[in-house]
PDB file of C-alpha atoms in Angstrom:
ATOM      1  CA  MET A   1      34.447 -34.343  68.358  1.00 96.00           C
ATOM      2  CA  LYS A   2      38.171 -33.657  68.755  1.00 98.00           C
ATOM      3  CA  ILE A   3      38.362 -31.598  71.938  1.00 98.00           C
ATOM      4  CA  ALA A   4      41.241 -29.961  73.797  1.00 98.00           C
ATOM      5  CA  ILE A   5      40.990 -28.638  77.348  1.00 98.00           C
ATOM      6  CA  ALA A   6      42.695 -25.485  78.644  1.00 98.00           C
ATOM      7  CA  GLY A   7      43.598 -25.268  82.312  1.00 95.00           C
ATOM      8  CA  ALA A   8      43.667 -29.056  82.307  1.00 96.00           C
ATOM      9  CA  SER A   9      45.307 -29.491  85.716  1.00 92.00           C
ATOM     10  CA  GLY A  10      42.818 -27.279  87.565  1.00 92.00           C
ATOM     11  CA  ARG A  11      39.603 -28.324  89.296  1.00 90.00           C
ATOM     12  CA  MET A  12      37.385 -27.394  86.369  1.00 93.00           C
ATOM     13  CA  GLY A  13      39.867 -28.708  83.830  1.00 95.00           C
ATOM     14  CA  ARG A  14      39.864 -32.132  85.464  1.00 96.00           C
ATOM     15  CA  MET A  15      36.071 -32.232  85.505  1.00 96.00           C
ATOM     16  CA  LEU A  16      36.051 -31.366  81.808  1.00 97.00           C
ATOM     17  CA  ILE A  17      38.575 -34.097  81.034  1.00 97.00           C
ATOM     18  CA  GLU A  18      36.518 -36.670  82.915  1.00 97.00           C
ATOM     19  CA  THR A  19      33.341 -35.575  81.133  1.00 97.00           C
ATOM     20  CA  VAL A  20      34.975 -35.742  77.687  1.00 97.00           C
ATOM     21  CA  LEU A  21      36.436 -39.183  78.401  1.00 97.00           C
ATOM     22  CA  ASN A  22      33.003 -40.459  79.438  1.00 96.00           C
ATOM     23  CA  ASP A  23      31.310 -39.205  76.266  1.00 96.00           C
ATOM     24  CA  PRO A  24      31.409 -41.779  73.436  1.00 96.00           C
ATOM     25  CA  GLU A  25      31.090 -39.046  70.815  1.00 96.00           C
ATOM     26  CA  ALA A  26      34.031 -37.004  72.137  1.00 97.00           C
ATOM     27  CA  THR A  27      37.778 -37.544  71.851  1.00 98.00           C
ATOM     28  CA  LEU A  28      40.329 -35.839  74.063  1.00 98.00           C
ATOM     29  CA  VAL A  29      43.169 -34.672  71.797  1.00 98.00           C
ATOM     30  CA  GLY A  30      44.908 -32.044  73.920  1.00 98.00           C
ATOM     31  CA  ALA A  31      45.397 -30.843  77.484  1.00 98.00           C
ATOM     32  CA  LEU A  32      46.913 -27.404  78.019  1.00 97.00           C
ATOM     33  CA  GLY A  33      48.558 -26.380  81.273  1.00 94.00           C
ATOM     34  CA  ARG A  34      50.637 -23.490  82.571  1.00 89.00           C
ATOM     35  CA  ALA A  35      54.352 -23.524  81.801  1.00 88.00           C
ATOM     36  CA  ASP A  36      55.129 -23.723  85.524  1.00 88.00           C
ATOM     37  CA  SER A  37      52.721 -26.571  86.248  1.00 88.00           C
ATOM     38  CA  PRO A  38      54.366 -29.568  87.957  1.00 89.00           C
ATOM     39  CA  GLN A  39      51.879 -31.771  86.065  1.00 89.00           C
ATOM     40  CA  LEU A  40      53.418 -31.087  82.639  1.00 94.00           C
ATOM     41  CA  GLY A  41      54.307 -34.300  80.843  1.00 94.00           C
ATOM     42  CA  ARG A  42      51.898 -36.446  82.879  1.00 96.00           C
ATOM     43  CA  ASP A  43      48.994 -38.221  81.235  1.00 96.00           C
ATOM     44  CA  ALA A  44      45.871 -36.054  81.308  1.00 96.00           C
ATOM     45  CA  GLY A  45      43.875 -38.929  82.771  1.00 95.00           C
ATOM     46  CA  ALA A  46      46.374 -39.830  85.507  1.00 95.00           C
ATOM     47  CA  PHE A  47      44.181 -38.317  88.230  1.00 94.00           C
ATOM     48  CA  LEU A  48      41.482 -40.834  87.212  1.00 95.00           C
ATOM     49  CA  GLY A  49      43.902 -43.730  87.022  1.00 95.00           C
ATOM     50  CA  LYS A  50      43.444 -43.801  83.234  1.00 94.00           C
ATOM     51  CA  GLU A  51      45.903 -43.705  80.342  1.00 95.00           C
ATOM     52  CA  THR A  52      44.609 -41.441  77.591  1.00 96.00           C
ATOM     53  CA  GLY A  53      47.793 -41.068  75.565  1.00 96.00           C
ATOM     54  CA  VAL A  54      47.374 -37.291  75.909  1.00 97.00           C
ATOM     55  CA  ALA A  55      50.042 -35.581  77.987  1.00 97.00           C
ATOM     56  CA  LEU A  56      49.574 -32.255  79.740  1.00 96.00           C
ATOM     57  CA  THR A  57      51.577 -29.664  77.795  1.00 97.00           C
ATOM     58  CA  ASP A  58      52.128 -25.933  77.415  1.00 96.00           C
ATOM     59  CA  ASP A  59      52.687 -26.275  73.651  1.00 96.00           C
ATOM     60  CA  ILE A  60      49.757 -24.220  72.391  1.00 97.00           C
ATOM     61  CA  GLU A  61      50.508 -24.614  68.683  1.00 97.00           C
ATOM     62  CA  ARG A  62      50.718 -28.394  68.925  1.00 96.00           C
ATOM     63  CA  VAL A  63      47.428 -28.674  70.814  1.00 97.00           C
ATOM     64  CA  PHE A  64      45.533 -26.375  68.465  1.00 98.00           C
ATOM     65  CA  ALA A  65      46.879 -28.222  65.414  1.00 97.00           C
ATOM     66  CA  GLN A  66      45.174 -31.405  66.666  1.00 97.00           C
ATOM     67  CA  ALA A  67      41.857 -29.998  67.912  1.00 98.00           C
ATOM     68  CA  ASP A  68      38.580 -28.928  66.367  1.00 98.00           C
ATOM     69  CA  TYR A  69      37.331 -27.446  69.643  1.00 98.00           C
ATOM     70  CA  LEU A  70      38.934 -25.929  72.734  1.00 98.00           C
ATOM     71  CA  ILE A  71      37.050 -25.694  76.020  1.00 98.00           C
ATOM     72  CA  ASP A  72      38.533 -22.886  78.094  1.00 98.00           C
ATOM     73  CA  PHE A  73      37.714 -22.152  81.745  1.00 96.00           C
ATOM     74  CA  THR A  74      40.884 -20.238  82.622  1.00 95.00           C
ATOM     75  CA  ARG A  75      41.617 -16.527  83.079  1.00 94.00           C
ATOM     76  CA  PRO A  76      41.138 -13.622  80.663  1.00 95.00           C
ATOM     77  CA  GLU A  77      44.823 -13.216  79.815  1.00 96.00           C
ATOM     78  CA  GLY A  78      45.134 -16.916  78.974  1.00 96.00           C
ATOM     79  CA  THR A  79      41.910 -17.026  77.006  1.00 98.00           C
ATOM     80  CA  MET A  80      43.006 -14.116  74.827  1.00 98.00           C
ATOM     81  CA  VAL A  81      46.208 -15.991  73.940  1.00 97.00           C
ATOM     82  CA  HIS A  82      44.106 -19.043  73.095  1.00 98.00           C
ATOM     83  CA  LEU A  83      41.834 -16.872  70.953  1.00 98.00           C
ATOM     84  CA  GLU A  84      44.757 -15.845  68.739  1.00 98.00           C
ATOM     85  CA  ALA A  85      45.784 -19.484  68.335  1.00 98.00           C
ATOM     86  CA  ALA A  86      42.195 -20.486  67.545  1.00 98.00           C
ATOM     87  CA  LEU A  87      42.061 -17.900  64.772  1.00 98.00           C
ATOM     88  CA  ARG A  88      45.323 -19.218  63.311  1.00 98.00           C
ATOM     89  CA  HIS A  89      44.151 -22.844  63.385  1.00 98.00           C
ATOM     90  CA  ASN A  90      40.407 -22.351  62.780  1.00 98.00           C
ATOM     91  CA  VAL A  91      39.481 -23.990  66.081  1.00 98.00           C
ATOM     92  CA  LYS A  92      36.057 -23.371  67.622  1.00 98.00           C
ATOM     93  CA  LEU A  93      35.983 -22.091  71.196  1.00 98.00           C
ATOM     94  CA  VAL A  94      33.759 -22.841  74.174  1.00 98.00           C
ATOM     95  CA  ILE A  95      34.650 -20.232  76.789  1.00 98.00           C
ATOM     96  CA  GLY A  96      33.648 -20.330  80.442  1.00 94.00           C
ATOM     97  CA  THR A  97      36.281 -17.826  81.567  1.00 94.00           C
ATOM     98  CA  THR A  98      34.995 -14.809  83.505  1.00 87.00           C
ATOM     99  CA  GLY A  99      36.436 -11.393  84.355  1.00 87.00           C
ATOM    100  CA  PHE A 100      36.899 -10.006  80.818  1.00 92.00           C
ATOM    101  CA  ASP A 101      37.094  -6.248  80.419  1.00 93.00           C
ATOM    102  CA  ASN A 102      35.067  -4.466  77.750  1.00 92.00           C
ATOM    103  CA  ALA A 103      37.940  -4.421  75.249  1.00 97.00           C
ATOM    104  CA  GLN A 104      38.449  -8.171  75.597  1.00 97.00           C
ATOM    105  CA  LYS A 105      34.730  -8.788  75.190  1.00 96.00           C
ATOM    106  CA  ALA A 106      34.811  -6.764  71.991  1.00 97.00           C
ATOM    107  CA  GLN A 107      37.736  -8.851  70.687  1.00 98.00           C
ATOM    108  CA  LEU A 108      35.823 -12.056  71.348  1.00 98.00           C
ATOM    109  CA  ARG A 109      32.745 -10.787  69.542  1.00 97.00           C
ATOM    110  CA  ALA A 110      34.802  -9.628  66.577  1.00 98.00           C
ATOM    111  CA  ALA A 111      36.499 -13.037  66.350  1.00 98.00           C
ATOM    112  CA  GLY A 112      33.050 -14.565  65.933  1.00 98.00           C
ATOM    113  CA  GLU A 113      33.117 -13.278  62.355  1.00 98.00           C
ATOM    114  CA  LYS A 114      35.932 -15.744  61.586  1.00 98.00           C
ATOM    115  CA  ILE A 115      35.360 -18.739  63.904  1.00 98.00           C
ATOM    116  CA  ALA A 116      32.496 -20.076  66.009  1.00 98.00           C
ATOM    117  CA  ILE A 117      32.618 -19.055  69.672  1.00 98.00           C
ATOM    118  CA  MET A 118      30.284 -19.810  72.565  1.00 98.00           C
ATOM    119  CA  ALA A 119      31.072 -17.724  75.638  1.00 97.00           C
ATOM    120  CA  ALA A 120      29.065 -17.769  78.849  1.00 93.00           C
ATOM    121  CA  GLY A 121      29.712 -16.873  82.461  1.00 85.00           C
ATOM    122  CA  ASN A 122      27.843 -20.025  83.448  1.00 88.00           C
ATOM    123  CA  MET A 123      27.048 -23.084  81.336  1.00 91.00           C
ATOM    124  CA  SER A 124      24.634 -24.937  83.594  1.00 91.00           C
ATOM    125  CA  VAL A 125      21.106 -25.479  82.291  1.00 91.00           C
ATOM    126  CA  GLY A 126      19.710 -24.455  85.674  1.00 94.00           C
ATOM    127  CA  VAL A 127      21.437 -21.077  85.717  1.00 94.00           C
ATOM    128  CA  ASN A 128      20.327 -20.257  82.199  1.00 93.00           C
ATOM    129  CA  VAL A 129      16.710 -21.122  82.971  1.00 94.00           C
ATOM    130  CA  THR A 130      17.080 -18.971  86.105  1.00 97.00           C
ATOM    131  CA  LEU A 131      18.120 -16.052  83.873  1.00 96.00           C
ATOM    132  CA  LYS A 132      14.789 -16.329  82.047  1.00 95.00           C
ATOM    133  CA  LEU A 133      12.947 -16.336  85.385  1.00 97.00           C
ATOM    134  CA  LEU A 134      14.831 -13.200  86.404  1.00 98.00           C
ATOM    135  CA  GLU A 135      13.942 -11.457  83.165  1.00 96.00           C
ATOM    136  CA  PHE A 136      10.255 -12.174  83.831  1.00 96.00           C
ATOM    137  CA  ALA A 137      10.489 -11.172  87.500  1.00 98.00           C
ATOM    138  CA  ALA A 138      12.345  -7.923  86.801  1.00 98.00           C
ATOM    139  CA  ARG A 139       9.632  -6.695  84.445  1.00 96.00           C
ATOM    140  CA  HIS A 140       6.980  -7.286  87.113  1.00 96.00           C
ATOM    141  CA  PHE A 141       9.019  -5.848  89.993  1.00 96.00           C
ATOM    142  CA  ALA A 142      10.131  -2.768  88.086  1.00 94.00           C
ATOM    143  CA  ALA A 143       8.718  -0.313  90.616  1.00 94.00           C
ATOM    144  CA  GLY A 144       8.787  -0.439  94.404  1.00 96.00           C
ATOM    145  CA  TYR A 145      11.363  -3.232  94.712  1.00 98.00           C
ATOM    146  CA  ASP A 146      15.063  -2.946  95.487  1.00 98.00           C
ATOM    147  CA  ILE A 147      17.272  -5.450  93.685  1.00 98.00           C
ATOM    148  CA  GLU A 148      20.317  -7.076  95.252  1.00 98.00           C
ATOM    149  CA  ILE A 149      22.486  -9.897  93.886  1.00 98.00           C
ATOM    150  CA  ILE A 150      24.412 -12.024  96.392  1.00 98.00           C
ATOM    151  CA  GLU A 151      26.938 -14.618  95.238  1.00 98.00           C
ATOM    152  CA  ALA A 152      29.240 -17.029  97.068  1.00 98.00           C
ATOM    153  CA  HIS A 153      32.219 -19.008  95.745  1.00 96.00           C
ATOM    154  CA  HIS A 154      35.238 -20.955  96.947  1.00 95.00           C
ATOM    155  CA  ARG A 155      38.302 -19.267  98.400  1.00 96.00           C
ATOM    156  CA  HIS A 156      40.346 -19.734  95.204  1.00 92.00           C
ATOM    157  CA  LYS A 157      38.124 -17.667  92.896  1.00 93.00           C
ATOM    158  CA  VAL A 158      40.056 -14.590  91.780  1.00 90.00           C
ATOM    159  CA  ASP A 159      37.363 -12.314  90.304  1.00 90.00           C
ATOM    160  CA  ALA A 160      34.329 -10.657  91.843  1.00 94.00           C
ATOM    161  CA  PRO A 161      31.479 -10.350  91.246  1.00 95.00           C
ATOM    162  CA  SER A 162      31.239 -13.703  89.524  1.00 93.00           C
ATOM    163  CA  GLY A 163      30.500 -13.901  85.831  1.00 89.00           C
ATOM    164  CA  THR A 164      27.150 -15.464  86.659  1.00 92.00           C
ATOM    165  CA  ALA A 165      26.220 -12.614  88.999  1.00 95.00           C
ATOM    166  CA  LEU A 166      27.081 -10.121  86.268  1.00 94.00           C
ATOM    167  CA  MET A 167      25.000 -12.076  83.754  1.00 92.00           C
ATOM    168  CA  MET A 168      22.074 -11.887  86.171  1.00 97.00           C
ATOM    169  CA  GLY A 169      22.603  -8.161  86.593  1.00 98.00           C
ATOM    170  CA  GLU A 170      22.729  -7.608  82.848  1.00 96.00           C
ATOM    171  CA  VAL A 171      19.509  -9.565  82.263  1.00 96.00           C
ATOM    172  CA  ILE A 172      17.711  -7.603  84.972  1.00 98.00           C
ATOM    173  CA  ALA A 173      19.062  -4.237  83.796  1.00 98.00           C
ATOM    174  CA  ASP A 174      18.048  -4.967  80.196  1.00 97.00           C
ATOM    175  CA  ALA A 175      14.539  -5.956  81.308  1.00 97.00           C
ATOM    176  CA  LEU A 176      14.267  -2.658  83.190  1.00 97.00           C
ATOM    177  CA  GLY A 177      15.729  -0.567  80.363  1.00 96.00           C
ATOM    178  CA  ARG A 178      18.821   0.342  82.386  1.00 97.00           C
ATOM    179  CA  ASN A 179      22.556   0.224  81.708  1.00 97.00           C
ATOM    180  CA  LEU A 180      24.276  -2.040  84.250  1.00 97.00           C
ATOM    181  CA  ASP A 181      27.523  -0.056  83.984  1.00 95.00           C
ATOM    182  CA  GLU A 182      25.629   2.986  85.244  1.00 96.00           C
ATOM    183  CA  CYS A 183      23.373   1.444  87.891  1.00 97.00           C
ATOM    184  CA  ALA A 184      25.523  -1.263  89.507  1.00 98.00           C
ATOM    185  CA  VAL A 185      26.766  -0.821  93.072  1.00 97.00           C
ATOM    186  CA  TYR A 186      29.568  -3.192  94.072  1.00 96.00           C
ATOM    187  CA  GLY A 187      29.647  -3.528  97.853  1.00 89.00           C
ATOM    188  CA  ARG A 188      29.035  -0.844 100.457  1.00 92.00           C
ATOM    189  CA  GLU A 189      31.118   0.643 103.240  1.00 92.00           C
ATOM    190  CA  GLY A 190      30.846   3.635 105.562  1.00 95.00           C
ATOM    191  CA  VAL A 191      28.081   6.224 105.431  1.00 96.00           C
ATOM    192  CA  THR A 192      26.503   5.462 102.056  1.00 93.00           C
ATOM    193  CA  GLY A 193      23.258   7.388 102.433  1.00 95.00           C
ATOM    194  CA  GLU A 194      19.857   5.996 101.554  1.00 96.00           C
ATOM    195  CA  ARG A 195      19.654   3.400  98.849  1.00 96.00           C
ATOM    196  CA  ASP A 196      19.086   4.728  95.321  1.00 96.00           C
ATOM    197  CA  PRO A 197      16.071   2.723  94.051  1.00 95.00           C
ATOM    198  CA  SER A 198      17.431   2.701  90.498  1.00 96.00           C
ATOM    199  CA  THR A 199      20.565   0.761  91.469  1.00 97.00           C
ATOM    200  CA  ILE A 200      21.322  -2.975  91.361  1.00 98.00           C
ATOM    201  CA  GLY A 201      23.521  -4.058  94.254  1.00 98.00           C
ATOM    202  CA  PHE A 202      26.158  -6.791  94.262  1.00 98.00           C
ATOM    203  CA  SER A 203      27.681  -8.621  97.217  1.00 97.00           C
ATOM    204  CA  ALA A 204      30.404 -11.300  96.954  1.00 97.00           C
ATOM    205  CA  ILE A 205      31.285 -13.978  99.515  1.00 97.00           C
ATOM    206  CA  ARG A 206      34.475 -16.072  99.261  1.00 98.00           C
ATOM    207  CA  GLY A 207      35.201 -19.075 101.425  1.00 98.00           C
ATOM    208  CA  GLY A 208      35.877 -22.775 101.707  1.00 97.00           C
ATOM    209  CA  ASP A 209      34.906 -24.984  98.794  1.00 94.00           C
ATOM    210  CA  ILE A 210      31.605 -23.353  97.775  1.00 96.00           C
ATOM    211  CA  VAL A 211      31.084 -24.286  94.116  1.00 91.00           C
ATOM    212  CA  GLY A 212      28.715 -21.417  93.353  1.00 93.00           C
ATOM    213  CA  ASP A 213      25.601 -19.923  94.983  1.00 97.00           C
ATOM    214  CA  HIS A 214      23.618 -17.033  93.512  1.00 98.00           C
ATOM    215  CA  THR A 215      20.578 -15.277  94.949  1.00 98.00           C
ATOM    216  CA  VAL A 216      18.686 -12.335  93.503  1.00 98.00           C
ATOM    217  CA  LEU A 217      16.613 -10.481  96.077  1.00 98.00           C
ATOM    218  CA  PHE A 218      13.651  -8.328  95.070  1.00 98.00           C
ATOM    219  CA  ALA A 219      12.876  -6.442  98.283  1.00 98.00           C
ATOM    220  CA  GLY A 220       9.617  -4.528  98.464  1.00 97.00           C
ATOM    221  CA  ILE A 221       7.569  -3.062 101.303  1.00 97.00           C
ATOM    222  CA  GLY A 222       5.960  -5.901 103.228  1.00 98.00           C
ATOM    223  CA  GLU A 223       7.425  -8.696 101.123  1.00 97.00           C
ATOM    224  CA  ARG A 224      10.561  -9.930  99.438  1.00 97.00           C
ATOM    225  CA  ILE A 225      11.122 -12.454  96.672  1.00 98.00           C
ATOM    226  CA  GLU A 226      14.310 -14.484  96.372  1.00 98.00           C
ATOM    227  CA  ILE A 227      15.346 -16.454  93.309  1.00 98.00           C
ATOM    228  CA  THR A 228      18.281 -18.745  94.084  1.00 98.00           C
ATOM    229  CA  HIS A 229      20.482 -21.173  92.203  1.00 97.00           C
ATOM    230  CA  LYS A 230      23.020 -23.365  94.012  1.00 96.00           C
ATOM    231  CA  SER A 231      25.662 -25.530  92.360  1.00 91.00           C
ATOM    232  CA  ALA A 232      26.668 -28.698  94.182  1.00 90.00           C
ATOM    233  CA  SER A 233      29.167 -29.865  91.566  1.00 88.00           C
ATOM    234  CA  ARG A 234      31.138 -28.565  88.587  1.00 88.00           C
ATOM    235  CA  LEU A 235      29.665 -31.416  86.557  1.00 92.00           C
ATOM    236  CA  ALA A 236      26.761 -29.230  85.417  1.00 91.00           C
ATOM    237  CA  TYR A 237      29.229 -26.751  83.896  1.00 92.00           C
ATOM    238  CA  ALA A 238      31.161 -29.515  82.136  1.00 95.00           C
ATOM    239  CA  GLN A 239      28.014 -31.081  80.716  1.00 95.00           C
ATOM    240  CA  GLY A 240      26.896 -27.669  79.503  1.00 95.00           C
ATOM    241  CA  ALA A 241      30.270 -27.168  77.811  1.00 96.00           C
ATOM    242  CA  LEU A 242      29.869 -30.399  75.845  1.00 97.00           C
ATOM    243  CA  ARG A 243      26.372 -29.359  74.890  1.00 96.00           C
ATOM    244  CA  ALA A 244      27.895 -26.137  73.567  1.00 97.00           C
ATOM    245  CA  VAL A 245      30.459 -28.101  71.532  1.00 98.00           C
ATOM    246  CA  ARG A 246      27.633 -29.996  69.848  1.00 97.00           C
ATOM    247  CA  PHE A 247      25.858 -26.723  69.141  1.00 97.00           C
ATOM    248  CA  LEU A 248      28.959 -25.189  67.537  1.00 98.00           C
ATOM    249  CA  ALA A 249      29.308 -28.217  65.260  1.00 96.00           C
ATOM    250  CA  GLY A 250      26.511 -26.723  63.168  1.00 94.00           C
ATOM    251  CA  HIS A 251      27.963 -23.213  63.017  1.00 98.00           C
ATOM    252  CA  PRO A 252      31.158 -22.363  61.083  1.00 98.00           C
ATOM    253  CA  THR A 253      31.232 -18.830  62.531  1.00 98.00           C
ATOM    254  CA  GLY A 254      29.335 -16.691  65.016  1.00 98.00           C
ATOM    255  CA  PHE A 255      29.374 -15.492  68.612  1.00 98.00           C
ATOM    256  CA  PHE A 256      26.900 -17.273  70.873  1.00 98.00           C
ATOM    257  CA  ASP A 257      25.982 -17.808  74.517  1.00 94.00           C
ATOM    258  CA  MET A 258      24.149 -20.553  76.423  1.00 93.00           C
ATOM    259  CA  GLN A 259      20.786 -18.942  75.748  1.00 91.00           C
ATOM    260  CA  ASP A 260      21.449 -19.753  72.086  1.00 96.00           C
ATOM    261  CA  VAL A 261      22.661 -23.265  72.868  1.00 96.00           C
ATOM    262  CA  LEU A 262      19.562 -24.060  74.936  1.00 94.00           C
ATOM    263  CA  GLY A 263      17.089 -22.315  72.619  1.00 92.00           C
ATOM    264  CA  LEU A 264      16.025 -19.890  75.356  1.00 87.00           C
ATOM    265  CA  ARG A 265      16.557 -16.615  73.531  1.00 79.00           C
TER     266      ARG A 265
END
């Protein structure tokens, strides 16, 4: 598997590089970084004390010409540039970027008619199993329970709520026959009035080096149920990304998510 990594000098990019290098079936063929990165020109494995022969570069065309797959955990504007290059070079995409707007999501889905794409707000097996638990729970707590989603991430995360929190909200809303765009409440301040029971609330915490915590609270009268997932390391995301690469190997085109990869749909 000839794999290139976008955002290669970042925390997630480095974890992806390490995971690819440790997989005997994978070959690192490219490492993309920002044009202003001081790491440009350095070996992609330098942070591990390894020589890979792959230098960090901002030359998108060169990287895509060498790769069969790109794993991208960057930002929406960067991912959309990578999408255009992937279409030109017929490269399959594994996307962990979050914060896309509806128009960008539509572009990604449309591109799935020409290349294979797996996009997910979270690639860990645990989170995706948790989504199935939430779907089950939401159907059984449809009446008489208020639903709140609380997420916490490190101080460097730039979007809120997290992609994982939004995925959880979408799963719950679908199970309840609601439209998340219409029923979501993002934070509260001032005199808000009584809680509308049809809403799904979101709260975001940012601080320190928290990798990613997500809790869904079903609060009823006399009891509450909490379903929580906590990430201790980015390794779970990187391993999920490689699992997605293997899944895409059998699909020339299509738009998929981790529920497809894990056979949970």
